[in-house]
Amino acid sequence: MFFDPLCPWAWMTSRWLMEVEKVRPIDITWSVMSLSVLNEGRDGLPESYRELLDRGWGPVRVVIAAERDHGSAYNKKLYDAIGTRLHLGEMGGTDEGQRKAVVESLAEVGLPAELIDYYDNVPGDEIDKLLRTSHERGIGLVGEDVGTPVVSIGDVAFFGPVVTPAPKGEAAGKLWDGCLLVAGTPGFYEIKRTRTKGPDFS
């Protein structure tokens, strides 16, 4: 799964995949993509979304720095800690709150506090290059006209599933079975309908 910690829909998908792990024999790799990178240079975005993207660089930079210095095993741990604070703790409304969420998350998972220094990494430096590489790996699997989450099943990747609330137990497993079915169907690209509800974090 490719995630951006800021995206509530990626958070919902990640919680679903955690349920799938309990009922199906899957092994998930957690990787970073970035809505800030994805929307870089795009015109016509709502101002509120543009503000979100402007501060969206910080969390993904810190996750990438943690992966570089301490290994990919920290991707999910840090994602869980940051996401819990941003989405359940509602700390993501400002850059100050978001930064505090990342600081607290580093402490929670036992990573060095100094990693917060990468939150404001200078664009073009090594961390941003690694971030773009991870992002392009995800987008390269699924195409440009999507966002996060991206779920890759073998050689086939999709945007989504976008689901709320996250299915639990066997219901989560059945949705996974459906994803396997469409992933194994040559030429399958898309099923979609208009979202009428926001993310239900319960």
Coordinates of C-alpha atoms in Angstrom, one line a residue:
M1 CA 0.0 0.0 0.0
F2 CA 1.2 3.5 -0.9
F3 CA 0.0 6.1 1.6
D4 CA 0.2 9.8 2.5
P5 CA -0.4 10.3 6.2
L6 CA -2.5 13.4 5.5
C7 CA -5.1 11.5 3.4
P8 CA -8.2 10.3 5.4
W9 CA -9.1 7.9 2.7
A10 CA -5.7 6.3 2.7
W11 CA -6.2 5.9 6.5
M12 CA -9.5 4.2 6.0
T13 CA -7.9 1.8 3.4
S14 CA -5.0 1.0 5.7
R15 CA -7.4 0.1 8.6
W16 CA -9.3 -2.2 6.1
L17 CA -6.0 -3.9 5.1
M18 CA -5.2 -4.4 8.8
E19 CA -8.5 -6.3 9.1
V20 CA -7.7 -8.3 6.0
E21 CA -4.5 -9.4 7.6
K22 CA -6.5 -11.2 10.3
V23 CA -8.6 -13.3 7.9
R24 CA -6.5 -13.7 4.7
P25 CA -2.8 -14.8 4.2
I26 CA -1.4 -11.5 3.0
D27 CA 1.9 -9.7 3.6
I28 CA 1.6 -5.9 3.3
T29 CA 4.5 -3.6 2.3
W30 CA 3.9 0.0 3.4
S31 CA 5.3 2.7 1.2
V32 CA 5.0 6.5 0.9
M33 CA 3.4 8.5 -1.9
S34 CA 2.7 12.2 -1.6
L35 CA -0.3 14.3 -2.5
S36 CA 2.0 17.3 -2.4
V37 CA 4.2 15.8 -5.1
L38 CA 1.2 14.6 -7.1
N39 CA -0.4 18.0 -7.2
E40 CA 2.8 20.0 -7.6
G41 CA 2.2 22.8 -10.2
R42 CA -1.5 22.0 -10.8
D43 CA -3.7 25.0 -11.3
G44 CA -7.3 25.5 -10.1
L45 CA -7.1 23.7 -6.8
P46 CA -9.3 25.0 -4.0
E47 CA -7.4 27.3 -1.7
S48 CA -8.1 25.1 1.4
Y49 CA -6.7 22.1 -0.4
R50 CA -3.7 24.1 -1.6
E51 CA -3.0 25.0 2.0
L52 CA -3.2 21.3 3.0
L53 CA -0.7 20.4 0.2
D54 CA 1.7 23.2 1.3
R55 CA 2.0 21.6 4.7
G56 CA 1.8 18.1 3.4
W57 CA 5.5 17.8 2.7
G58 CA 6.5 17.6 6.4
P59 CA 5.1 14.2 7.5
V60 CA 6.1 12.3 4.4
R61 CA 9.6 13.7 4.6
V62 CA 10.0 12.5 8.1
V63 CA 8.7 9.0 7.3
I64 CA 11.1 8.9 4.4
A65 CA 14.0 10.0 6.6
A66 CA 13.1 7.4 9.2
E67 CA 13.0 4.7 6.5
R68 CA 16.4 5.8 5.2
D69 CA 18.1 5.9 8.6
H70 CA 16.3 3.1 10.5
G71 CA 14.7 0.8 7.9
S72 CA 11.3 0.3 6.3
A73 CA 9.9 -1.5 9.3
Y74 CA 9.2 2.0 10.7
N75 CA 7.0 3.0 7.8
K76 CA 3.9 1.4 9.2
K77 CA 4.7 2.2 12.9
L78 CA 5.2 5.9 12.1
Y79 CA 2.2 6.0 9.8
D80 CA 0.0 4.5 12.5
A81 CA 1.2 7.0 15.1
I82 CA 0.9 10.1 12.9
G83 CA -2.4 9.0 11.4
T84 CA -3.9 8.4 14.8
R85 CA -3.1 11.9 15.8
L86 CA -4.1 13.6 12.6
H87 CA -7.3 11.7 11.9
L88 CA -8.6 10.6 15.3
G89 CA -6.9 13.2 17.4
E90 CA -7.7 16.0 15.0
M91 CA -4.2 17.5 15.2
G92 CA -3.9 18.1 11.4
G93 CA -5.8 21.4 11.0
T94 CA -2.7 23.6 11.3
D95 CA 1.0 23.2 10.6
E96 CA 1.7 23.7 14.3
G97 CA -0.6 20.8 15.2
Q98 CA 0.6 18.6 12.5
R99 CA 4.3 19.2 13.4
K100 CA 3.4 18.4 17.1
A101 CA 1.8 15.2 15.9
V102 CA 4.9 14.1 14.1
V103 CA 7.1 15.0 17.1
E104 CA 4.9 12.9 19.4
S105 CA 4.8 10.1 16.9
L106 CA 8.6 9.9 16.7
A107 CA 8.7 9.6 20.5
E108 CA 6.0 6.9 20.5
V109 CA 7.8 4.6 18.1
G110 CA 11.2 5.1 19.7
L111 CA 12.8 7.1 16.9
P112 CA 15.3 9.9 17.4
A113 CA 13.7 13.3 18.0
E114 CA 16.2 14.9 15.5
L115 CA 14.3 13.3 12.6
I116 CA 11.8 16.3 12.9
D117 CA 14.6 18.3 11.3
Y118 CA 13.6 16.7 8.0
Y119 CA 10.1 18.1 8.3
D120 CA 11.4 21.3 6.7
N121 CA 13.9 19.6 4.4
V122 CA 15.2 21.9 1.6
P123 CA 13.5 20.9 -1.7
G124 CA 16.0 19.1 -3.9
D125 CA 17.9 17.6 -1.1
E126 CA 18.4 13.9 -0.6
I127 CA 15.2 13.3 1.4
D128 CA 13.0 15.0 -1.2
K129 CA 14.7 13.0 -3.9
L130 CA 14.0 9.8 -2.0
L131 CA 10.4 10.9 -1.4
R132 CA 9.9 11.5 -5.1
T133 CA 11.4 8.1 -6.0
S134 CA 9.0 6.4 -3.6
H135 CA 6.0 8.4 -4.9
E136 CA 6.9 7.7 -8.6
R137 CA 7.2 4.0 -7.8
G138 CA 3.5 4.0 -6.7
I139 CA 2.3 6.3 -9.4
G140 CA 4.2 4.3 -12.0
L141 CA 2.1 1.2 -11.1
V142 CA -1.3 2.9 -11.3
G143 CA -1.0 6.0 -13.6
E144 CA -1.2 9.8 -13.2
D145 CA -5.0 10.4 -12.9
V146 CA -5.4 9.1 -9.4
G147 CA -4.5 10.0 -5.8
T148 CA -3.9 8.1 -2.6
P149 CA -4.4 5.3 -1.5
V150 CA -2.8 3.1 -4.1
V151 CA -2.9 -0.6 -3.5
S152 CA -0.8 -2.9 -5.6
I153 CA -1.7 -6.6 -5.9
G154 CA 1.1 -8.3 -7.7
D155 CA 1.7 -6.5 -11.0
V156 CA -1.7 -4.7 -10.9
A157 CA -2.4 -1.6 -8.9
F158 CA -5.5 0.5 -8.2
F159 CA -6.5 3.7 -6.6
G160 CA -8.5 2.7 -3.6
P161 CA -10.6 0.9 -2.5
V162 CA -12.2 4.1 -1.1
V163 CA -14.5 2.8 1.6
T164 CA -16.1 4.0 4.8
P165 CA -16.3 2.7 7.5
A166 CA -13.5 0.2 7.1
P167 CA -15.0 -3.3 6.8
K168 CA -14.0 -5.6 9.6
G169 CA -13.6 -9.4 10.0
E170 CA -14.9 -11.5 7.2
A171 CA -16.4 -8.5 5.5
A172 CA -12.9 -7.1 5.1
G173 CA -11.8 -10.4 3.7
K174 CA -14.6 -10.5 1.1
L175 CA -13.7 -7.0 -0.2
W176 CA -10.1 -8.3 -0.5
D177 CA -11.4 -11.3 -2.5
G178 CA -13.2 -8.9 -4.8
C179 CA -10.0 -6.9 -5.3
L180 CA -8.1 -10.1 -6.2
L181 CA -10.9 -10.9 -8.7
V182 CA -10.7 -7.6 -10.5
A183 CA -6.9 -7.5 -10.4
G184 CA -6.9 -10.9 -12.1
T185 CA -9.3 -9.7 -14.9
P186 CA -7.3 -8.5 -18.0
G187 CA -8.4 -5.1 -19.1
F188 CA -10.2 -4.2 -15.9
Y189 CA -9.7 -0.5 -15.0
E190 CA -12.4 1.1 -12.9
I191 CA -15.5 0.9 -10.9
K192 CA -16.7 4.2 -9.3
R193 CA -19.6 6.1 -7.9
T194 CA -20.0 9.5 -6.2
R195 CA -19.0 9.6 -2.6
T196 CA -21.9 10.8 -0.4
K197 CA -20.2 10.4 3.0
G198 CA -17.0 11.5 4.6
P199 CA -14.6 9.1 6.3
D200 CA -16.1 7.3 9.3
F201 CA -13.2 6.7 11.7
S202 CA -15.2 4.5 14.1

